[in-house]
Tab-separated table of C-alpha atoms in Angstrom:
chain	number	residue	atom	x	y	z
A	1	MET	CA	-2.226	-3.649	-41.553
A	2	GLN	CA	0.260	-2.781	-38.836
A	3	VAL	CA	-1.068	-1.216	-35.647
A	4	ILE	CA	0.717	2.078	-35.123
A	5	ASN	CA	1.639	3.748	-31.871
A	6	PRO	CA	-1.582	5.349	-30.512
A	7	GLN	CA	0.295	8.622	-29.949
A	8	GLN	CA	0.690	8.904	-33.714
A	9	THR	CA	-3.068	8.884	-34.377
A	10	VAL	CA	-5.440	11.804	-34.681
A	11	PHE	CA	-7.614	10.170	-32.013
A	12	TYR	CA	-4.802	10.470	-29.471
A	13	SER	CA	-4.504	14.172	-30.289
A	14	ILE	CA	-8.267	14.658	-29.918
A	15	GLU	CA	-8.320	12.861	-26.553
A	16	LYS	CA	-5.263	14.751	-25.285
A	17	ALA	CA	-6.781	18.090	-26.327
A	18	ILE	CA	-10.035	17.301	-24.526
A	19	LYS	CA	-8.304	16.144	-21.336
A	20	THR	CA	-5.918	19.097	-21.327
A	21	TYR	CA	-8.806	21.520	-21.841
A	22	ARG	CA	-10.898	19.947	-19.057
A	23	GLN	CA	-7.946	20.057	-16.626
A	24	PHE	CA	-7.306	23.696	-17.514
A	25	ALA	CA	-10.994	24.564	-17.093
A	26	GLN	CA	-11.161	22.786	-13.731
A	27	ARG	CA	-8.067	24.670	-12.503
A	28	CYS	CA	-9.687	27.968	-13.502
A	29	ILE	CA	-12.839	27.107	-11.540
A	30	SER	CA	-10.929	25.762	-8.526
A	31	ASN	CA	-8.710	28.873	-8.451
A	32	GLU	CA	-11.865	30.902	-7.849
A	33	GLY	CA	-12.648	28.799	-4.780
A	34	ILE	CA	-15.866	27.401	-6.240
A	35	ASP	CA	-16.725	23.873	-5.106
A	36	ILE	CA	-17.944	22.342	-8.347
A	37	THR	CA	-16.526	20.086	-11.041
A	38	ILE	CA	-16.806	20.602	-14.782
A	39	ASP	CA	-19.250	17.696	-15.035
A	40	GLN	CA	-21.379	19.026	-12.175
A	41	LEU	CA	-21.477	22.404	-13.890
A	42	LEU	CA	-22.599	20.711	-17.106
A	43	VAL	CA	-25.435	19.032	-15.185
A	44	LEU	CA	-26.563	22.367	-13.722
A	45	ARG	CA	-26.308	24.048	-17.124
A	46	ALA	CA	-28.429	21.308	-18.747
A	47	ILE	CA	-31.114	21.720	-16.077
A	48	VAL	CA	-31.145	25.503	-16.509
A	49	ASP	CA	-31.186	25.361	-20.311
A	50	TYR	CA	-33.711	22.522	-20.713
A	51	GLU	CA	-36.577	22.767	-18.248
A	52	GLY	CA	-37.906	19.361	-17.236
A	53	ILE	CA	-34.912	17.466	-18.627
A	54	SER	CA	-34.601	13.902	-17.301
A	55	GLN	CA	-31.496	12.320	-15.804
A	56	SER	CA	-31.237	10.031	-18.840
A	57	GLN	CA	-31.330	13.028	-21.173
A	58	ILE	CA	-28.669	14.785	-19.101
A	59	GLY	CA	-26.490	11.692	-19.355
A	60	GLU	CA	-26.826	11.615	-23.134
A	61	MET	CA	-26.039	15.310	-23.362
A	62	ILE	CA	-22.876	15.173	-21.249
A	63	PHE	CA	-21.754	11.662	-22.263
A	64	LYS	CA	-22.196	10.091	-18.830
A	65	ASP	CA	-24.067	6.980	-17.750
A	66	TYR	CA	-27.190	7.136	-15.596
A	67	ALA	CA	-25.357	6.104	-12.406
A	68	SER	CA	-22.734	8.848	-12.853
A	69	VAL	CA	-25.437	11.469	-13.390
A	70	THR	CA	-27.255	10.235	-10.286
A	71	ARG	CA	-24.063	10.579	-8.205
A	72	MET	CA	-23.459	14.091	-9.543
A	73	ILE	CA	-27.043	15.099	-8.778
A	74	ASP	CA	-26.696	13.687	-5.246
A	75	LEU	CA	-23.562	15.824	-4.734
A	76	LEU	CA	-25.227	18.921	-6.196
A	77	VAL	CA	-28.157	18.455	-3.801
A	78	LYS	CA	-25.747	18.073	-0.840
A	79	LYS	CA	-23.898	21.235	-1.892
A	80	GLY	CA	-27.193	23.131	-2.000
A	81	TYR	CA	-26.981	23.891	-5.732
A	82	LEU	CA	-29.891	21.694	-6.758
A	83	HIS	CA	-33.274	20.656	-5.381
A	84	ARG	CA	-34.712	17.244	-6.238
A	85	ALA	CA	-38.329	16.231	-5.693
A	86	TYR	CA	-40.534	13.505	-7.074
A	87	HIS	CA	-41.994	14.357	-10.463
A	88	GLN	CA	-45.704	15.241	-10.216
A	89	GLU	CA	-46.752	12.985	-13.090
A	90	ASP	CA	-44.242	10.129	-12.830
A	91	ARG	CA	-43.060	9.014	-9.373
A	92	ARG	CA	-40.154	7.090	-10.982
A	93	ARG	CA	-38.670	10.409	-12.134
A	94	HIS	CA	-37.410	13.418	-10.230
A	95	ALA	CA	-38.085	17.081	-10.847
A	96	LEU	CA	-34.754	18.891	-10.752
A	97	ASN	CA	-34.596	22.590	-9.961
A	98	ILE	CA	-31.662	24.931	-9.477
A	99	THR	CA	-31.582	26.573	-6.061
A	100	THR	CA	-30.774	30.235	-5.524
A	101	GLN	CA	-27.278	29.167	-4.458
A	102	GLY	CA	-26.930	27.080	-7.633
A	103	GLN	CA	-28.043	30.009	-9.770
A	104	GLU	CA	-25.505	32.249	-8.027
A	105	VAL	CA	-22.728	29.730	-8.771
A	106	ILE	CA	-23.700	29.607	-12.442
A	107	GLU	CA	-23.756	33.411	-12.651
A	108	ARG	CA	-20.385	33.594	-10.906
A	109	LEU	CA	-18.948	30.997	-13.298
A	110	ASN	CA	-20.274	32.502	-16.551
A	111	PRO	CA	-17.402	35.003	-16.957
A	112	ILE	CA	-14.852	32.391	-15.826
A	113	VAL	CA	-16.110	29.858	-18.379
A	114	SER	CA	-16.091	32.537	-21.054
A	115	GLU	CA	-12.511	33.472	-20.155
A	116	TYR	CA	-11.083	29.945	-20.155
A	117	ARG	CA	-12.827	29.157	-23.443
A	118	SER	CA	-11.351	32.313	-24.894
A	119	THR	CA	-7.895	31.406	-23.606
A	120	ALA	CA	-8.149	27.897	-25.063
A	121	LEU	CA	-9.148	29.317	-28.453
A	122	HIS	CA	-6.490	32.046	-28.484
A	123	ASN	CA	-4.899	32.290	-31.951
A	124	VAL	CA	-7.417	29.797	-33.340
A	125	HIS	CA	-9.372	31.445	-36.119
A	126	GLU	CA	-13.079	30.925	-36.731
A	127	ASN	CA	-12.409	29.144	-40.033
A	128	GLU	CA	-10.137	26.693	-38.162
A	129	VAL	CA	-12.839	26.040	-35.569
A	130	ASN	CA	-15.345	25.429	-38.358
A	131	LEU	CA	-12.936	23.022	-40.066
A	132	VAL	CA	-12.416	21.079	-36.822
A	133	ARG	CA	-16.201	20.845	-36.377
A	134	LYS	CA	-16.575	19.604	-39.947
A	135	VAL	CA	-13.874	16.934	-39.533
A	136	LEU	CA	-15.232	15.798	-36.168
A	137	LYS	CA	-18.734	15.562	-37.632
A	138	LYS	CA	-17.358	13.275	-40.360
A	139	LEU	CA	-15.585	11.107	-37.774
A	140	ILE	CA	-18.814	10.805	-35.776
A	141	GLU	CA	-20.802	9.900	-38.884
A	142	ASN	CA	-18.198	7.339	-39.975
A	143	CYS	CA	-18.233	5.671	-36.571
A	144	THR	CA	-22.004	5.822	-36.246
A	145	ASN	CA	-22.612	4.337	-39.700
A	146	GLY	CA	-19.523	2.123	-39.849
A	147	LYS	CA	-19.651	-1.641	-39.964
A	148	ILE	CA	-17.585	-3.856	-37.746
């Protein structure tokens, strides 16, 4: 089987769409003068949505390794968006809590996130979104269950 140009594969299109979307989203946030990255926002959102979530769980949720999550948490603490303390029951873990400033940033970003998601999905119908989800789910299953 001949290896085709990567730009001619569906995987290239998926990757390009994701990168283009993330760049667009980051521009929208930066244009508002908010000092946070998309990944840092995802960390904050995970902590808000899942009380007591561990750094490992955050990493799994946002597709980042433990070291990357640790660096993001360090930056969020320095920015005053997050408070980190030793976990009461397990000193190897940290309890992560959103500060008032972090909560204000999330509240300020909610309409911005909603707007850039809406812009990205402009002229994309719900049935198309559902089809994309269905196809991506199949790709994930194929790769998860596939043999090398």
